[in-house]
Amino acid sequence: MTLYDKIMAIYPELKPQDFLTVIRLQNDSDGKGDYIAKWEHPTLPRPTQEQLDGVQ
Amino acid sequence: MAVSLIPLTAAVSGALPLTNGGTGLTAGGPAFGVTRTGSNQSISNATATKVQLNTEEFDTANCFDSTTNYRFTPNVAGYYQLNGAVALNATTMTIIVGFIYKNGSQFKRGTDIRTTLNVDSLVTVSALVYANGTTDYFELYAYINASSGSPIFVADSTSTYFNGSLVRAA
């Protein structure tokens, strides 16, 4: 399950375009994987690592 | 690299200075052309991902790292024209975007298509950029939001590439 899938599981109300505006997921092709490069959503707080780890 | 003003009555050898309306370049500056070849690059959905450009067509000043960081770090200060394209695919794509990053941050956005796509697609991005000739670096990123299928950057030298060259001294 990707980082995007986990975030969508936590916040299913997010829209695809949110990931080009208030949220940016990024992968620098350095072997470190996907990460949240920006989270500026006006109402939804940035998910914690515990929340992300809890998504199956 | 920049040359001082030369009176137009004087003999000029080498490059015409910026102050005389020239490029100010005394020799050809860095130029590079790289592509993605071999295997397609699998990426995560809805995640801006650096394109691993692993094949150099030319790299006149050895300024492009095509093995580790996949970035252009020019060694001459000045203004560079950069051009990139990425072939993308997934079963169904709803958003595709191309970016040039400078020093690890989004710098210029190119193609930005937001409609349902069911075929191979291409994003492009071009920009005239300034580089300090020491620490500034540039990378090509792209983004796919796929509603079905596994997104990839297609390995194809004709459609997944990044190139550029110095066009004017600082």
mmCIF file of C-alpha atoms in Angstrom:
data_model
loop_
_atom_site.group_PDB
_atom_site.id
_atom_site.type_symbol
_atom_site.label_atom_id
_atom_site.label_comp_id
_atom_site.label_asym_id
_atom_site.label_seq_id
_atom_site.Cartn_x
_atom_site.Cartn_y
_atom_site.Cartn_z
ATOM 1 C CA MET A 1 0.000 0.000 0.000
ATOM 2 C CA THR A 2 1.432 3.350 -1.032
ATOM 3 C CA LEU A 3 1.585 6.485 1.060
ATOM 4 C CA TYR A 4 -1.188 7.917 -1.121
ATOM 5 C CA ASP A 5 -3.390 4.891 -0.446
ATOM 6 C CA LYS A 6 -2.836 5.233 3.292
ATOM 7 C CA ILE A 7 -3.692 8.926 3.290
ATOM 8 C CA MET A 8 -6.833 8.297 1.242
ATOM 9 C CA ALA A 9 -7.826 5.573 3.728
ATOM 10 C CA ILE A 10 -7.471 8.065 6.585
ATOM 11 C CA TYR A 11 -9.076 10.965 4.716
ATOM 12 C CA PRO A 12 -11.359 9.562 1.980
ATOM 13 C CA GLU A 13 -12.824 13.026 1.463
ATOM 14 C CA LEU A 14 -9.614 14.248 -0.154
ATOM 15 C CA LYS A 15 -9.836 15.026 -3.866
ATOM 16 C CA PRO A 16 -7.181 14.093 -6.448
ATOM 17 C CA GLN A 17 -6.428 17.749 -7.113
ATOM 18 C CA ASP A 18 -5.604 18.269 -3.419
ATOM 19 C CA PHE A 19 -2.366 16.405 -4.102
ATOM 20 C CA LEU A 20 -1.226 19.127 -6.480
ATOM 21 C CA THR A 21 -2.255 22.064 -4.339
ATOM 22 C CA VAL A 22 -2.356 21.779 -0.558
ATOM 23 C CA ILE A 23 -0.627 18.389 -0.279
ATOM 24 C CA ARG A 24 2.463 17.166 -2.062
ATOM 25 C CA LEU A 25 3.744 13.616 -1.894
ATOM 26 C CA GLN A 26 7.231 13.190 -3.275
ATOM 27 C CA ASN A 27 9.777 10.526 -4.138
ATOM 28 C CA ASP A 28 13.334 11.649 -4.879
ATOM 29 C CA SER A 29 14.356 8.291 -6.389
ATOM 30 C CA ASP A 30 17.027 7.946 -3.742
ATOM 31 C CA GLY A 31 15.779 4.707 -2.234
ATOM 32 C CA LYS A 32 14.121 6.420 0.705
ATOM 33 C CA GLY A 33 10.606 6.033 -0.668
ATOM 34 C CA ASP A 34 7.565 8.300 -0.703
ATOM 35 C CA TYR A 35 7.158 11.080 1.837
ATOM 36 C CA ILE A 36 4.937 14.065 2.574
ATOM 37 C CA ALA A 37 6.808 17.073 1.165
ATOM 38 C CA LYS A 38 3.995 19.526 1.904
ATOM 39 C CA TRP A 39 0.815 19.440 3.967
ATOM 40 C CA GLU A 40 -1.117 22.702 3.972
ATOM 41 C CA HIS A 41 -4.669 21.408 3.987
ATOM 42 C CA PRO A 42 -6.929 24.049 5.529
ATOM 43 C CA THR A 43 -8.993 21.658 7.674
ATOM 44 C CA LEU A 44 -7.392 18.215 7.799
ATOM 45 C CA PRO A 45 -4.330 17.814 9.998
ATOM 46 C CA ARG A 46 -1.225 16.098 8.703
ATOM 47 C CA PRO A 47 -1.563 12.407 9.528
ATOM 48 C CA THR A 48 0.756 11.129 12.197
ATOM 49 C CA GLN A 49 3.155 8.278 11.598
ATOM 50 C CA GLU A 50 1.036 6.203 13.981
ATOM 51 C CA GLN A 51 -2.055 6.797 11.845
ATOM 52 C CA LEU A 52 -0.171 5.882 8.689
ATOM 53 C CA ASP A 53 1.308 2.766 10.248
ATOM 54 C CA GLY A 54 -2.143 1.742 11.438
ATOM 55 C CA VAL A 55 -3.616 1.576 7.955
ATOM 56 C CA GLN A 56 -3.729 -2.002 6.662
ATOM 57 C CA MET B 1 33.582 33.780 -18.240
ATOM 58 C CA ALA B 2 32.081 37.267 -18.725
ATOM 59 C CA VAL B 3 34.204 39.680 -20.767
ATOM 60 C CA SER B 4 34.558 43.428 -20.166
ATOM 61 C CA LEU B 5 33.231 46.010 -22.596
ATOM 62 C CA ILE B 6 35.287 46.206 -25.763
ATOM 63 C CA PRO B 7 35.196 49.384 -27.859
ATOM 64 C CA LEU B 8 33.582 48.503 -31.141
ATOM 65 C CA THR B 9 36.548 49.996 -32.930
ATOM 66 C CA ALA B 10 38.816 47.423 -31.345
ATOM 67 C CA ALA B 11 39.580 44.048 -32.831
ATOM 68 C CA VAL B 12 37.558 41.383 -31.091
ATOM 69 C CA SER B 13 38.764 37.864 -30.690
ATOM 70 C CA GLY B 14 36.721 35.252 -28.863
ATOM 71 C CA ALA B 15 33.207 36.026 -27.711
ATOM 72 C CA LEU B 16 31.412 39.344 -28.020
ATOM 73 C CA PRO B 17 30.901 40.710 -24.462
ATOM 74 C CA LEU B 18 27.455 41.061 -22.906
ATOM 75 C CA THR B 19 27.955 44.822 -22.868
ATOM 76 C CA ASN B 20 28.373 44.698 -26.623
ATOM 77 C CA GLY B 21 25.212 42.652 -27.020
ATOM 78 C CA GLY B 22 26.968 39.307 -27.230
ATOM 79 C CA THR B 23 26.620 36.211 -25.098
ATOM 80 C CA GLY B 24 29.719 36.915 -23.060
ATOM 81 C CA LEU B 25 30.853 33.359 -23.555
ATOM 82 C CA THR B 26 34.460 32.722 -24.472
ATOM 83 C CA ALA B 27 33.889 29.027 -25.113
ATOM 84 C CA GLY B 28 31.003 26.615 -25.420
ATOM 85 C CA GLY B 29 29.361 26.191 -22.048
ATOM 86 C CA PRO B 30 27.888 23.018 -20.572
ATOM 87 C CA ALA B 31 25.312 21.169 -22.640
ATOM 88 C CA PHE B 32 23.687 17.849 -21.890
ATOM 89 C CA GLY B 33 21.110 15.455 -23.266
ATOM 90 C CA VAL B 34 19.954 12.428 -21.259
ATOM 91 C CA THR B 35 17.178 9.874 -21.567
ATOM 92 C CA ARG B 36 15.518 7.024 -19.729
ATOM 93 C CA THR B 37 16.352 3.660 -21.291
ATOM 94 C CA GLY B 38 16.184 0.027 -20.228
ATOM 95 C CA SER B 39 13.304 -0.739 -17.916
ATOM 96 C CA ASN B 40 10.285 1.428 -17.230
ATOM 97 C CA GLN B 41 10.379 3.311 -13.923
ATOM 98 C CA SER B 42 7.592 2.262 -11.586
ATOM 99 C CA ILE B 43 6.269 5.074 -9.431
ATOM 100 C CA SER B 44 3.698 5.583 -6.706
ATOM 101 C CA ASN B 45 0.309 7.021 -7.480
ATOM 102 C CA ALA B 46 -0.174 10.761 -6.917
ATOM 103 C CA THR B 47 3.458 11.246 -5.961
ATOM 104 C CA ALA B 48 5.796 13.707 -7.668
ATOM 105 C CA THR B 49 8.739 11.493 -8.572
ATOM 106 C CA LYS B 50 12.186 12.247 -9.923
ATOM 107 C CA VAL B 51 12.807 10.712 -13.330
ATOM 108 C CA GLN B 52 15.818 8.414 -13.293
ATOM 109 C CA LEU B 53 17.510 9.539 -16.493
ATOM 110 C CA ASN B 54 20.151 6.852 -16.892
ATOM 111 C CA THR B 55 21.547 7.290 -20.393
ATOM 112 C CA GLU B 56 23.627 10.216 -21.604
ATOM 113 C CA GLU B 57 23.441 11.187 -25.250
ATOM 114 C CA PHE B 58 25.963 13.957 -24.603
ATOM 115 C CA ASP B 59 27.299 15.734 -21.552
ATOM 116 C CA THR B 60 29.971 18.158 -22.671
ATOM 117 C CA ALA B 61 31.170 19.227 -19.235
ATOM 118 C CA ASN B 62 30.270 16.146 -17.182
ATOM 119 C CA CYS B 63 27.640 18.135 -15.309
ATOM 120 C CA PHE B 64 24.840 15.545 -15.387
ATOM 121 C CA ASP B 65 24.842 12.702 -12.875
ATOM 122 C CA SER B 66 23.130 9.800 -14.654
ATOM 123 C CA THR B 67 23.915 7.130 -12.081
ATOM 124 C CA THR B 68 23.024 8.347 -8.592
ATOM 125 C CA ASN B 69 21.200 11.657 -8.280
ATOM 126 C CA TYR B 70 19.972 12.150 -11.862
ATOM 127 C CA ARG B 71 20.614 15.881 -11.763
ATOM 128 C CA PHE B 72 22.245 18.634 -13.785
ATOM 129 C CA THR B 73 24.710 20.747 -11.799
ATOM 130 C CA PRO B 74 26.242 23.231 -14.240
ATOM 131 C CA ASN B 75 29.773 24.397 -13.524
ATOM 132 C CA VAL B 76 29.478 27.759 -15.278
ATOM 133 C CA ALA B 77 27.323 30.563 -13.874
ATOM 134 C CA GLY B 78 24.692 31.820 -16.272
ATOM 135 C CA TYR B 79 21.341 31.263 -17.900
ATOM 136 C CA TYR B 80 20.394 27.834 -19.176
ATOM 137 C CA GLN B 81 17.599 26.646 -21.419
ATOM 138 C CA LEU B 82 16.240 23.368 -20.056
ATOM 139 C CA ASN B 83 13.741 21.058 -21.764
ATOM 140 C CA GLY B 84 12.177 17.890 -20.414
ATOM 141 C CA ALA B 85 9.602 15.322 -21.437
ATOM 142 C CA VAL B 86 8.272 12.209 -19.757
ATOM 143 C CA ALA B 87 6.182 9.449 -21.300
ATOM 144 C CA LEU B 88 3.630 8.209 -18.779
ATOM 145 C CA ASN B 89 1.332 5.256 -18.594
ATOM 146 C CA ALA B 90 -1.263 3.609 -16.375
ATOM 147 C CA THR B 91 -4.569 1.940 -17.186
ATOM 148 C CA THR B 92 -6.485 5.132 -16.466
ATOM 149 C CA MET B 93 -4.873 8.458 -15.590
ATOM 150 C CA THR B 94 -6.813 11.490 -14.391
ATOM 151 C CA ILE B 95 -4.017 14.034 -13.778
ATOM 152 C CA ILE B 96 -0.521 14.204 -15.295
ATOM 153 C CA VAL B 97 2.038 16.954 -14.697
ATOM 154 C CA GLY B 98 5.699 17.633 -15.465
ATOM 155 C CA PHE B 99 8.062 19.710 -13.311
ATOM 156 C CA ILE B 100 11.588 21.075 -13.249
ATOM 157 C CA TYR B 101 12.994 21.149 -9.723
ATOM 158 C CA LYS B 102 15.744 23.529 -8.648
ATOM 159 C CA ASN B 103 17.796 22.634 -5.604
ATOM 160 C CA GLY B 104 15.233 20.057 -4.500
ATOM 161 C CA SER B 105 12.132 22.249 -4.750
ATOM 162 C CA GLN B 106 9.456 22.566 -7.407
ATOM 163 C CA PHE B 107 10.586 25.393 -9.667
ATOM 164 C CA LYS B 108 8.647 25.294 -12.952
ATOM 165 C CA ARG B 109 5.509 23.402 -13.921
ATOM 166 C CA GLY B 110 4.896 22.298 -17.491
ATOM 167 C CA THR B 111 2.126 20.180 -18.950
ATOM 168 C CA ASP B 112 -0.797 19.883 -16.533
ATOM 169 C CA ILE B 113 -3.608 17.746 -17.926
ATOM 170 C CA ARG B 114 -6.670 16.996 -15.800
ATOM 171 C CA THR B 115 -8.927 14.683 -17.729
ATOM 172 C CA THR B 116 -9.346 10.948 -18.080
ATOM 173 C CA LEU B 117 -6.595 9.406 -20.215
ATOM 174 C CA ASN B 118 -6.490 5.774 -21.246
ATOM 175 C CA VAL B 119 -3.453 5.795 -23.509
ATOM 176 C CA ASP B 120 0.248 6.533 -23.293
ATOM 177 C CA SER B 121 0.653 10.226 -22.601
ATOM 178 C CA LEU B 122 3.447 12.744 -22.515
ATOM 179 C CA VAL B 123 4.191 15.728 -20.309
ATOM 180 C CA THR B 124 6.741 18.385 -21.202
ATOM 181 C CA VAL B 125 8.343 21.261 -19.336
ATOM 182 C CA SER B 126 10.801 23.916 -20.484
ATOM 183 C CA ALA B 127 12.306 26.932 -18.775
ATOM 184 C CA LEU B 128 15.091 29.442 -18.960
ATOM 185 C CA VAL B 129 16.808 29.214 -15.597
ATOM 186 C CA TYR B 130 19.698 30.816 -13.770
ATOM 187 C CA ALA B 131 22.432 28.711 -12.214
ATOM 188 C CA ASN B 132 25.231 29.961 -10.004
ATOM 189 C CA GLY B 133 27.731 27.522 -11.502
ATOM 190 C CA THR B 134 28.596 25.889 -8.217
ATOM 191 C CA THR B 135 25.744 24.586 -6.066
ATOM 192 C CA ASP B 136 22.547 25.058 -8.095
ATOM 193 C CA TYR B 137 21.138 21.866 -9.592
ATOM 194 C CA PHE B 138 18.112 20.882 -11.668
ATOM 195 C CA GLU B 139 16.052 17.707 -11.895
ATOM 196 C CA LEU B 140 13.090 16.429 -13.875
ATOM 197 C CA TYR B 141 10.000 15.239 -11.998
ATOM 198 C CA ALA B 142 6.591 14.054 -13.112
ATOM 199 C CA TYR B 143 3.299 13.202 -11.475
ATOM 200 C CA ILE B 144 0.511 10.777 -12.331
ATOM 201 C CA ASN B 145 -2.819 10.413 -10.576
ATOM 202 C CA ALA B 146 -4.123 7.067 -11.779
ATOM 203 C CA SER B 147 -7.597 5.801 -11.028
ATOM 204 C CA SER B 148 -6.605 2.311 -12.174
ATOM 205 C CA GLY B 149 -3.443 0.479 -13.101
ATOM 206 C CA SER B 150 0.141 0.935 -11.973
ATOM 207 C CA PRO B 151 1.738 4.239 -13.028
ATOM 208 C CA ILE B 152 5.094 4.179 -14.802
ATOM 209 C CA PHE B 153 7.558 6.434 -16.559
ATOM 210 C CA VAL B 154 8.173 4.829 -19.912
ATOM 211 C CA ALA B 155 11.773 4.042 -20.861
ATOM 212 C CA ASP B 156 12.011 5.544 -24.325
ATOM 213 C CA SER B 157 14.815 7.760 -25.558
ATOM 214 C CA THR B 158 12.497 9.621 -27.927
ATOM 215 C CA SER B 159 9.909 10.599 -25.327
ATOM 216 C CA THR B 160 11.496 10.524 -21.866
ATOM 217 C CA TYR B 161 14.393 12.942 -21.861
ATOM 218 C CA PHE B 162 16.000 16.027 -20.321
ATOM 219 C CA ASN B 163 18.381 18.367 -22.119
ATOM 220 C CA GLY B 164 19.766 21.847 -21.884
ATOM 221 C CA SER B 165 22.644 24.192 -22.478
ATOM 222 C CA LEU B 166 24.141 27.497 -21.426
ATOM 223 C CA VAL B 167 22.738 30.333 -23.508
ATOM 224 C CA ARG B 168 24.163 33.388 -21.755
ATOM 225 C CA ALA B 169 26.821 34.107 -19.193
ATOM 226 C CA ALA B 170 25.905 35.545 -15.815
#
